[in-house]
PDB file of C-alpha atoms and ligand atoms in Angstrom:
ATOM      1  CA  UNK A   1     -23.917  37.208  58.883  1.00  0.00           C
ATOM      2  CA  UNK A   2     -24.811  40.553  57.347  1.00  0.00           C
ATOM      3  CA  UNK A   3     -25.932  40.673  53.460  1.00  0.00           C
ATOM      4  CA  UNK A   4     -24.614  42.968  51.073  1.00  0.00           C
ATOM      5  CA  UNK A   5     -25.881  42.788  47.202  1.00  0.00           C
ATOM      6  CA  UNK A   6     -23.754  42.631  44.962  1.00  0.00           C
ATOM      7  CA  UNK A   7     -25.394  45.016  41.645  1.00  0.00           C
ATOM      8  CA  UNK A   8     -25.009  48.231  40.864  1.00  0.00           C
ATOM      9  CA  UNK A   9     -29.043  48.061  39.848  1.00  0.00           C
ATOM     10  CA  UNK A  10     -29.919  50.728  42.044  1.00  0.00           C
ATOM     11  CA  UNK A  11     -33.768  49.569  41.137  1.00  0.00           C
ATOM     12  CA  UNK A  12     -32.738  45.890  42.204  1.00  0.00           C
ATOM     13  CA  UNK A  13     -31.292  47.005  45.256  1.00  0.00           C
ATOM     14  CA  UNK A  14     -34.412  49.704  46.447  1.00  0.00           C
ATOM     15  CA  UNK A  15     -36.730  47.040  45.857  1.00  0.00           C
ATOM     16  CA  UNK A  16     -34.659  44.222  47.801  1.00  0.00           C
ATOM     17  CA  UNK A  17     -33.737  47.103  50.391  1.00  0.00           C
ATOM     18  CA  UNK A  18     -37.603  47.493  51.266  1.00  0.00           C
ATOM     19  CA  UNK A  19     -37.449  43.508  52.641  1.00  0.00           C
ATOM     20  CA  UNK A  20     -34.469  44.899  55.872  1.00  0.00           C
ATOM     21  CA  UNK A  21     -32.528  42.135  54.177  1.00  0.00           C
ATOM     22  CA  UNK A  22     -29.653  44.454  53.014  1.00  0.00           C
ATOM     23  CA  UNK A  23     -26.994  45.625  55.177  1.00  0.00           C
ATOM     24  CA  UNK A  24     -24.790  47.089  52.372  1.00  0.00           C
ATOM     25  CA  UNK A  25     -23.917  46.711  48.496  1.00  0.00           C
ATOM     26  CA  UNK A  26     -20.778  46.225  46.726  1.00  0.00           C
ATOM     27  CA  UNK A  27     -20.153  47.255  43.112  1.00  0.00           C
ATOM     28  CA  UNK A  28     -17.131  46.641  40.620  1.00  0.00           C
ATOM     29  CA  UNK A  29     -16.297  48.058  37.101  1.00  0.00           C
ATOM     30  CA  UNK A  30     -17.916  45.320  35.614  1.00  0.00           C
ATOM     31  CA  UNK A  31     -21.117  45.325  37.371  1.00  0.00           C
ATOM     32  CA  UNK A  32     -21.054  49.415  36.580  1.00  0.00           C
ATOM     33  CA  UNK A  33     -20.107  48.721  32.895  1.00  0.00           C
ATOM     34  CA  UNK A  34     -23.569  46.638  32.796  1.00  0.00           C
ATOM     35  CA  UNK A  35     -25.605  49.078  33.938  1.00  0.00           C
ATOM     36  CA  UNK A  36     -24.099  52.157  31.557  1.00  0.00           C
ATOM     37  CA  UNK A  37     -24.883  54.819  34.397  1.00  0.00           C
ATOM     38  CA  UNK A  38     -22.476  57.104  35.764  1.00  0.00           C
ATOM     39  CA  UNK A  39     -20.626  55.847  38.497  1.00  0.00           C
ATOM     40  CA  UNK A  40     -21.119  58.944  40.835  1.00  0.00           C
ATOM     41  CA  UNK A  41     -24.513  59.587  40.006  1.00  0.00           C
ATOM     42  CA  UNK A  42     -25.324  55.439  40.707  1.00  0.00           C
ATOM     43  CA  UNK A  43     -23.103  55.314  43.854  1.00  0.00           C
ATOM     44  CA  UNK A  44     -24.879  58.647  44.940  1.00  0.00           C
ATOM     45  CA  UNK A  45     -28.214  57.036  44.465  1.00  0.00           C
ATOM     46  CA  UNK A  46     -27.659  54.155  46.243  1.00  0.00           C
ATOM     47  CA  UNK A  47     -26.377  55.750  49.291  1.00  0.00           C
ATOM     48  CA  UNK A  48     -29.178  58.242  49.460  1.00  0.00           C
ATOM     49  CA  UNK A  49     -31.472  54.717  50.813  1.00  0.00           C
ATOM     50  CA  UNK A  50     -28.669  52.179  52.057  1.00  0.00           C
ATOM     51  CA  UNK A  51     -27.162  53.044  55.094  1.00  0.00           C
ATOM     52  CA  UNK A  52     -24.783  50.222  54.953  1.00  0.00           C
ATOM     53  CA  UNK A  53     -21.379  50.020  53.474  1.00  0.00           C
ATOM     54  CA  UNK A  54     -21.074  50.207  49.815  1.00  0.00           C
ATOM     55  CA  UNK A  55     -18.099  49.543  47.715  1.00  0.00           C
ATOM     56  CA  UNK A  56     -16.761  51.398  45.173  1.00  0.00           C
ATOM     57  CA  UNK A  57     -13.843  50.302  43.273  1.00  0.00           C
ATOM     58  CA  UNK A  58     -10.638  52.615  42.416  1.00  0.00           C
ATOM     59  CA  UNK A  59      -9.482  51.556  38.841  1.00  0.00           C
ATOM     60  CA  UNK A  60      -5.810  53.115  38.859  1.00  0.00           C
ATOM     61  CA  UNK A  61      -2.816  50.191  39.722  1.00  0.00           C
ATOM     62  CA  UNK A  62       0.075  52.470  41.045  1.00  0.00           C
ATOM     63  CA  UNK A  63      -0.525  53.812  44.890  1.00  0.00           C
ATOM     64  CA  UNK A  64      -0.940  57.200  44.649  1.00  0.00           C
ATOM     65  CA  UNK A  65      -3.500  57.261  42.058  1.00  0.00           C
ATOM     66  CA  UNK A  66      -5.338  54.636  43.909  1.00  0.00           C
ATOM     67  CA  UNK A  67      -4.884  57.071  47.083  1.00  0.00           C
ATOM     68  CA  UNK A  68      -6.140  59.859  44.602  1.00  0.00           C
ATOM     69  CA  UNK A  69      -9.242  57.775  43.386  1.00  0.00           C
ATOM     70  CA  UNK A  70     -10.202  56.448  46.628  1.00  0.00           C
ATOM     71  CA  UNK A  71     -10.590  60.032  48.955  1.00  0.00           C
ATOM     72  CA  UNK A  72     -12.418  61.432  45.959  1.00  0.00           C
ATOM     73  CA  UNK A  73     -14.727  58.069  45.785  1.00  0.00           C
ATOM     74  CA  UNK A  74     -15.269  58.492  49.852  1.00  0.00           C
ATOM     75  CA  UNK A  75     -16.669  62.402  49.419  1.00  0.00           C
ATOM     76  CA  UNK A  76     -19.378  60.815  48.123  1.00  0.00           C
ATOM     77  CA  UNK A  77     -20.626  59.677  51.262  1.00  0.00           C
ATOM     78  CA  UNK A  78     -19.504  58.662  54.979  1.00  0.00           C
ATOM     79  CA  UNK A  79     -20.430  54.954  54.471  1.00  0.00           C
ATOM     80  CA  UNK A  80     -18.670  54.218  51.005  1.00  0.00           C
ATOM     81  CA  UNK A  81     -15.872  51.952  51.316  1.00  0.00           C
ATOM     82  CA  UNK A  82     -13.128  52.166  48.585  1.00  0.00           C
ATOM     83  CA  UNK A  83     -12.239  48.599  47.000  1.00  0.00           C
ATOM     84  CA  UNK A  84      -8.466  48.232  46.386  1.00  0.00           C
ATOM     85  CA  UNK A  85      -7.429  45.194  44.306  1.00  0.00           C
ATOM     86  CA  UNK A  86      -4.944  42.843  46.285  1.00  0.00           C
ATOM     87  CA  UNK A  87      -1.873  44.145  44.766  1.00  0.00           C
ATOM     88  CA  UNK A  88       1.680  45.565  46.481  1.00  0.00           C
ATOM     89  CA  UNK A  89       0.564  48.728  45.667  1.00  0.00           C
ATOM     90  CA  UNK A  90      -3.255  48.420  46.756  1.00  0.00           C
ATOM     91  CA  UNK A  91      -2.157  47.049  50.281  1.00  0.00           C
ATOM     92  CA  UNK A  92       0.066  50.379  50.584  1.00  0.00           C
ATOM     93  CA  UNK A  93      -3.129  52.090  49.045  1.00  0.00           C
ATOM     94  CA  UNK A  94      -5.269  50.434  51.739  1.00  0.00           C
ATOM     95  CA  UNK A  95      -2.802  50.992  54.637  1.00  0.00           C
ATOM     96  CA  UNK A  96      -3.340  55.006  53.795  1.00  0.00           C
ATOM     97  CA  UNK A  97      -6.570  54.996  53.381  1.00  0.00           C
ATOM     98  CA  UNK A  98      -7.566  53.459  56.501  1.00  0.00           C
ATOM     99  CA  UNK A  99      -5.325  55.472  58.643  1.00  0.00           C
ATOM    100  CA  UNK A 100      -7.214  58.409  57.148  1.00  0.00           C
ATOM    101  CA  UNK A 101     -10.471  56.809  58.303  1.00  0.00           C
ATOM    102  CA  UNK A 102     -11.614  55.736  55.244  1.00  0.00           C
ATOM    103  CA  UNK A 103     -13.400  52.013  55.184  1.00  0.00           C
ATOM    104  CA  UNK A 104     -11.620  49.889  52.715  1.00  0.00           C
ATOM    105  CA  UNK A 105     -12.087  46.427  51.105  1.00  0.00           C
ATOM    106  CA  UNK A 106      -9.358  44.276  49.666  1.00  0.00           C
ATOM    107  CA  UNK A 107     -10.781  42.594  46.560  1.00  0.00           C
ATOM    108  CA  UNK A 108      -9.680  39.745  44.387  1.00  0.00           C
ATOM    109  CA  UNK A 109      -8.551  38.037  46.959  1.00  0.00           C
ATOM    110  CA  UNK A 110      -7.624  33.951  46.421  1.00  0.00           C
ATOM    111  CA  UNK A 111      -5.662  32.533  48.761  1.00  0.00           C
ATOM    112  CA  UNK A 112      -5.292  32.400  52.975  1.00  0.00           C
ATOM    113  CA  UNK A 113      -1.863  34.175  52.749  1.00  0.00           C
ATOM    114  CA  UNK A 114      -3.836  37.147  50.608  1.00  0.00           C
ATOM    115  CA  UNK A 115      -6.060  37.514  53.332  1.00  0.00           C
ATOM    116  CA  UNK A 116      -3.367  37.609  56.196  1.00  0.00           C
ATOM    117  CA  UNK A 117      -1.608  40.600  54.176  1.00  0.00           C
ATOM    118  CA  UNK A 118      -5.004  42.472  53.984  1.00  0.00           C
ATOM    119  CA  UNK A 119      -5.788  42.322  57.559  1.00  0.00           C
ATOM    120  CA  UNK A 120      -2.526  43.473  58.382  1.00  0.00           C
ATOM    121  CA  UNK A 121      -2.764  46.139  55.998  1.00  0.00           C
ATOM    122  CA  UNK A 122      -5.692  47.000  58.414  1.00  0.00           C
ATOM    123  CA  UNK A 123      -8.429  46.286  55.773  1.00  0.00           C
ATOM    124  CA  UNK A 124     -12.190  47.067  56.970  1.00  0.00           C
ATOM    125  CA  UNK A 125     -13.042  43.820  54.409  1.00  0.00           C
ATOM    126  CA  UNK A 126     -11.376  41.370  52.689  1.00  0.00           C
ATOM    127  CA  UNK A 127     -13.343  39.806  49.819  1.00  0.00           C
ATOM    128  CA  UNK A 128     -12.630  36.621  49.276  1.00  0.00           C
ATOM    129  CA  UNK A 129     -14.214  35.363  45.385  1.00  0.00           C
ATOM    130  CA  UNK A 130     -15.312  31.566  45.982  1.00  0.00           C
ATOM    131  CA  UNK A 131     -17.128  31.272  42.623  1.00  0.00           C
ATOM    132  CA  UNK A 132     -13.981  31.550  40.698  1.00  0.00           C
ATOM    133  CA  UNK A 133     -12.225  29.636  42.487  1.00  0.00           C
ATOM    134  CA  UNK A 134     -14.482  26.840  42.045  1.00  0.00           C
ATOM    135  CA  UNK A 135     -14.607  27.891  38.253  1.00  0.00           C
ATOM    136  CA  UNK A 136     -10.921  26.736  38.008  1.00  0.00           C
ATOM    137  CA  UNK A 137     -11.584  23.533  39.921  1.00  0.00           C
ATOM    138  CA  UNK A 138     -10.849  24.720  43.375  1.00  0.00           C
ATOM    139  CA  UNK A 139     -12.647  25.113  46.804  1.00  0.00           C
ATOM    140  CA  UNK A 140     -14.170  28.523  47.195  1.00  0.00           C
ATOM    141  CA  UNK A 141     -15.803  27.865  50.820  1.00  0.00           C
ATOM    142  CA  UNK A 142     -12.337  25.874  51.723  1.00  0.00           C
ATOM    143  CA  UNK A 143     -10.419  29.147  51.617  1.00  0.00           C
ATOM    144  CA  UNK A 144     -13.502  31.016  53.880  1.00  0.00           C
ATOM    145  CA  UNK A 145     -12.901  28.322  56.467  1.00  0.00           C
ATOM    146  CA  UNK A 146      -8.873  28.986  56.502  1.00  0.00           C
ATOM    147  CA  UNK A 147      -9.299  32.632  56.424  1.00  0.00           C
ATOM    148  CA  UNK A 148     -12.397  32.186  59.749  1.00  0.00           C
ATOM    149  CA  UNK A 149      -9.565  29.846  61.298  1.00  0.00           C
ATOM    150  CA  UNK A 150      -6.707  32.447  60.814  1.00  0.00           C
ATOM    151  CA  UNK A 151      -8.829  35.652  61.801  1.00  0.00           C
ATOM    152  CA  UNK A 152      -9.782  33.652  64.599  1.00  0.00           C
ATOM    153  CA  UNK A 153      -6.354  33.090  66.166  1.00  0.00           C
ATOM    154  CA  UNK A 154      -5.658  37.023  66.532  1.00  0.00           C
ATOM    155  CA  UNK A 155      -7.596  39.623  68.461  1.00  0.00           C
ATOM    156  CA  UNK A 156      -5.630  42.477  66.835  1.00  0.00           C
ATOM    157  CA  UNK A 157      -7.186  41.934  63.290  1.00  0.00           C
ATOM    158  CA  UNK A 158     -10.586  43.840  62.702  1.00  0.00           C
ATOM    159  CA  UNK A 159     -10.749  42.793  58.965  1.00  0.00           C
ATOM    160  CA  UNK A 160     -14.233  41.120  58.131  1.00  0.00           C
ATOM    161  CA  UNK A 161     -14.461  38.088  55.570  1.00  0.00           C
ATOM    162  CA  UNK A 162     -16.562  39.564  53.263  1.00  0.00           C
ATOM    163  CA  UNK A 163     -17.549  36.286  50.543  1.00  0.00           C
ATOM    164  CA  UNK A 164     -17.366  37.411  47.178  1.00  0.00           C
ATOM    165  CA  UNK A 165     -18.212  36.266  43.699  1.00  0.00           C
ATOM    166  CA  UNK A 166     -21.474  33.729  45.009  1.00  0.00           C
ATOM    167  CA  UNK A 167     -22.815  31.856  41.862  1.00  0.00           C
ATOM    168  CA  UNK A 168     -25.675  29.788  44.185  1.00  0.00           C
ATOM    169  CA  UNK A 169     -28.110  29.548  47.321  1.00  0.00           C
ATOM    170  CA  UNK A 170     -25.895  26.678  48.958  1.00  0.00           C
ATOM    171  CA  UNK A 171     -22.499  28.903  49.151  1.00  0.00           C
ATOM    172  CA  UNK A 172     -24.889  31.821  51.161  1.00  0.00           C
ATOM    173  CA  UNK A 173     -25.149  28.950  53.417  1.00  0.00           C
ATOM    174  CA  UNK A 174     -21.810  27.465  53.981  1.00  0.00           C
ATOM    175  CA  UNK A 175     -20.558  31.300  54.521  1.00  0.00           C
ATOM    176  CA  UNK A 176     -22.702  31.536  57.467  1.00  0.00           C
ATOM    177  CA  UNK A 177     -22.308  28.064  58.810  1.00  0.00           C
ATOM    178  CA  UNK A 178     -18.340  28.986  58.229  1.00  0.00           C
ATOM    179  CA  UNK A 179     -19.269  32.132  60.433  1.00  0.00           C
ATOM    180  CA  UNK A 180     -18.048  34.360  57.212  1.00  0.00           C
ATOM    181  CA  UNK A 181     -19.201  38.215  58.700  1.00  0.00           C
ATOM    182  CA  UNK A 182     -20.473  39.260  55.522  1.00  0.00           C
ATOM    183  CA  UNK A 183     -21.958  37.818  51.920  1.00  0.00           C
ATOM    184  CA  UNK A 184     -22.512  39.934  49.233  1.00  0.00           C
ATOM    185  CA  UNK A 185     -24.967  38.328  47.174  1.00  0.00           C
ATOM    186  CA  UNK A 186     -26.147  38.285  43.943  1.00  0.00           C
ATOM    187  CA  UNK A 187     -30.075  39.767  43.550  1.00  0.00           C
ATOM    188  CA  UNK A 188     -31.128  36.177  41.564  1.00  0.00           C
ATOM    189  CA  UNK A 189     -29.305  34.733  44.345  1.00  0.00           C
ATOM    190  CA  UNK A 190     -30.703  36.400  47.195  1.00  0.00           C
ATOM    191  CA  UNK A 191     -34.164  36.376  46.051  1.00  0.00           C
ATOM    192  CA  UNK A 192     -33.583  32.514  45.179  1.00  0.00           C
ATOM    193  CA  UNK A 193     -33.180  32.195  49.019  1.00  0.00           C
ATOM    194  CA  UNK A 194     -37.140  32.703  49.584  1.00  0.00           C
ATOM    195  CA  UNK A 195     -38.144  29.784  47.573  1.00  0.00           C
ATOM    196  CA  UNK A 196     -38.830  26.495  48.284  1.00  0.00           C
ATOM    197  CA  UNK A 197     -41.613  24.009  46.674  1.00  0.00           C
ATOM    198  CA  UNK A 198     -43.531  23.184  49.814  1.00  0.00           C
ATOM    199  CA  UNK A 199     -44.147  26.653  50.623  1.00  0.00           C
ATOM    200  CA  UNK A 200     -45.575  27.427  47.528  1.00  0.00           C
ATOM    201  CA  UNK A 201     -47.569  23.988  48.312  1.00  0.00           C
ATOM    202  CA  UNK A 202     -48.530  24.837  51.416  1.00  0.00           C
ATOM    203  CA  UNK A 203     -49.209  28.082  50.628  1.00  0.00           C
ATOM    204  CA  UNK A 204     -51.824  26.969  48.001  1.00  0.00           C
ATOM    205  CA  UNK A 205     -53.637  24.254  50.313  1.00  0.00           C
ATOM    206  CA  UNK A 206     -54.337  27.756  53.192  1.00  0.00           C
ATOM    207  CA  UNK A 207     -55.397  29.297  50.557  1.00  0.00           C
ATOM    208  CA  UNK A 208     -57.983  26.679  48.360  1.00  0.00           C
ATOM    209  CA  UNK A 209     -59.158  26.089  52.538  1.00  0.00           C
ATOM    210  CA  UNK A 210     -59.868  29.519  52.854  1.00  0.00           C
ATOM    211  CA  UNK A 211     -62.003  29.386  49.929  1.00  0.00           C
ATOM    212  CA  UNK A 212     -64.583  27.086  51.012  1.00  0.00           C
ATOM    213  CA  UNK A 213     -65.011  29.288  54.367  1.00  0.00           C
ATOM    214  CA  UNK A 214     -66.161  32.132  52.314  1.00  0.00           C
ATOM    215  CA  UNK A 215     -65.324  34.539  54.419  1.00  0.00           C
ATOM    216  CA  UNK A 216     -62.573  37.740  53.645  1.00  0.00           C
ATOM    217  CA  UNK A 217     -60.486  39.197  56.072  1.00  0.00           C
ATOM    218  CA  UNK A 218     -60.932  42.778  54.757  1.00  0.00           C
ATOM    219  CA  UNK A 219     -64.912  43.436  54.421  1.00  0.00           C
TER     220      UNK A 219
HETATM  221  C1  LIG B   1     -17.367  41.351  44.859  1.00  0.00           C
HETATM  222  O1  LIG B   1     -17.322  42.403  45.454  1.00  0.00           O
HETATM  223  C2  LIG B   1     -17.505  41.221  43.407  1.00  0.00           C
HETATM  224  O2  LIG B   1     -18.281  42.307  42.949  1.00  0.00           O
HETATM  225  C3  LIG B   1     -18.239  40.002  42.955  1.00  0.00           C
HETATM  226  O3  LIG B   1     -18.696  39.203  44.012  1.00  0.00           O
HETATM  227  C4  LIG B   1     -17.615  39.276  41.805  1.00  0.00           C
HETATM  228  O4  LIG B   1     -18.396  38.172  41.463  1.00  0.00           O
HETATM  229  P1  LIG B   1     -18.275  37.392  40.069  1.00  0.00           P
HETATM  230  O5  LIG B   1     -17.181  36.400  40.171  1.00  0.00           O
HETATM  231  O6  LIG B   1     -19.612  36.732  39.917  1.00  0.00           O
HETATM  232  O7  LIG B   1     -18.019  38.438  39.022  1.00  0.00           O
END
C-alpha cells in the first residue's frame, strides 16, 4: 500500500519525505485555506521534492470550468493529479481529463455505487473518506472492502482506492489488510505509526546497558 500525506505543510511533508515513507500528497481547499499560502506557489514547492502524485483540487462545479481549472492545475507539473468532486459534471470533467492524459482523482466519494461510476469514468484514484463516514455513524473501512471486492471482479478498471479522510493509526491498518492501493494519511497520523511503549522501553534498557560498558561508538 503506497502512502500519500494528506497536508498542504510543505515543511511537514519535506521533513516526513526525508524517512522514503511518502509516495505522494494530496491537498484540498481546506487543507490550503489552513496554511494561507498560494496554491501554485505551495503545489510548486511540493513537487519540486515529491516525485509522487499530488492532488490538487479544481473548485469550479459546472464541466467546463472544471476542464478549464484542471489543465491549468496539471502545467504545474507532470505528476499533479487534478481532484474532481464526485458530481455529474466532475465524472464528465474526469472522463476529459484523463483521455487527455491527465491523472485524476474522484473525491468525496461515499458509497460502492460512487466508486463504480468513477472507475468507469476512467479515474486514476478514487478517494473514498472513511472518517466521515464513521462521523455520521457509518462504516468507513466497510465501504473500502466493497469497493476492493468490486475492483476486484473487473480487469478493465485501473482506478486505485485511494482511503481518504483517516482520523487514526488503526484505519492505516485495516486499508492495507483490505488491500486499499493507496492511504493518504494525516502527518499526526503517520508519525503516530512509529510509536509504541515497549520500544521506547526497550529502547531505554540498550541504552542504560550501554552505559555501564563505558565505551562510545564514535571515539
Ligand atoms: C482527501 O484527499 C482529503 O484531503 C482528506 O482525506 C479529507 O479528510 P478529512 O475528513 O479529515 O477532512
Amino acid at each position: 500500500m503506497k502512502f500519500f500525506v494528506d497536508t498542504a505543510d510543505v515543511d511537514e511533508i519535506r521533513d516526513l519525505a526525508a524517512t522514503g515513507l511518502v509516495d505522494g500528497v494530496t491537498t484540498n481547499p481546506s487543507l490550503v485555506a489552513k496554511e494561507g499560502r498560494d496554491f501554485f506557489e505551495v503545489l510548486q514547492q511540493i513537487c519540486a521534492f515529491v516525485k509522487g502524485p499530488v492532488s490538487a483540487e479544481v473548485t469550479a462545479l459546472e464541466t467546463d470550468k472544471m476542464i478549464a481549472e484542471g489543465r491549468r492545475l496539471a502545467q504545474i507539473a507532470d505528476n499533479i493529479v487534478v481532484k474532481v468532486p464526485m458530481t455529474f459534471d466532475g465524472l464528465k470533467a474526469c472522463k476529459t481529463l484523463t483521455g487527455e492524459g491527465t491523472m485524476v482523482n474522484v473525491t468525496l466519494c461515499f458509497s460502492a455505487n460512487q466508486a463504480l461510476l468513477a472507475a468507469k469514468a476512467s479515474a486514476t484514484f478514487v478517494s473514498p473518506f472513511v472518517g466521515r463516514l464513521d462521523d455520521i455513524g457509518q462504516d468507513g473501512m466497510e465501504l473500502i472492502g466493497e469497493i476492493r471486492m468490486i475492483f476486484d471482479q473487473y480487469d478493465t478498471f485501473d482506478t486505485k482506492i485511494l482511503v481518504a479522510s483517516i482520523r487514526g493509526p488503526n484505519q492505516v491498518k485495516d486499508a492495507a489488510m483490505l488491500g486499499a492501493d493507496v492511504a493518504t494519511i494525516p502527518p499526526k497520523v503517520l508519525r503516530s505509526l512509529i510509536n509504541h511503549p515497549l520500544t521506547d522501553k526497550g529502547l531505554k534498557l540498550f541504552l542504560d546497558d550501554w552505559q555501564k560498558t563505558g565505551q562510545s561508538i564514535l571515539k
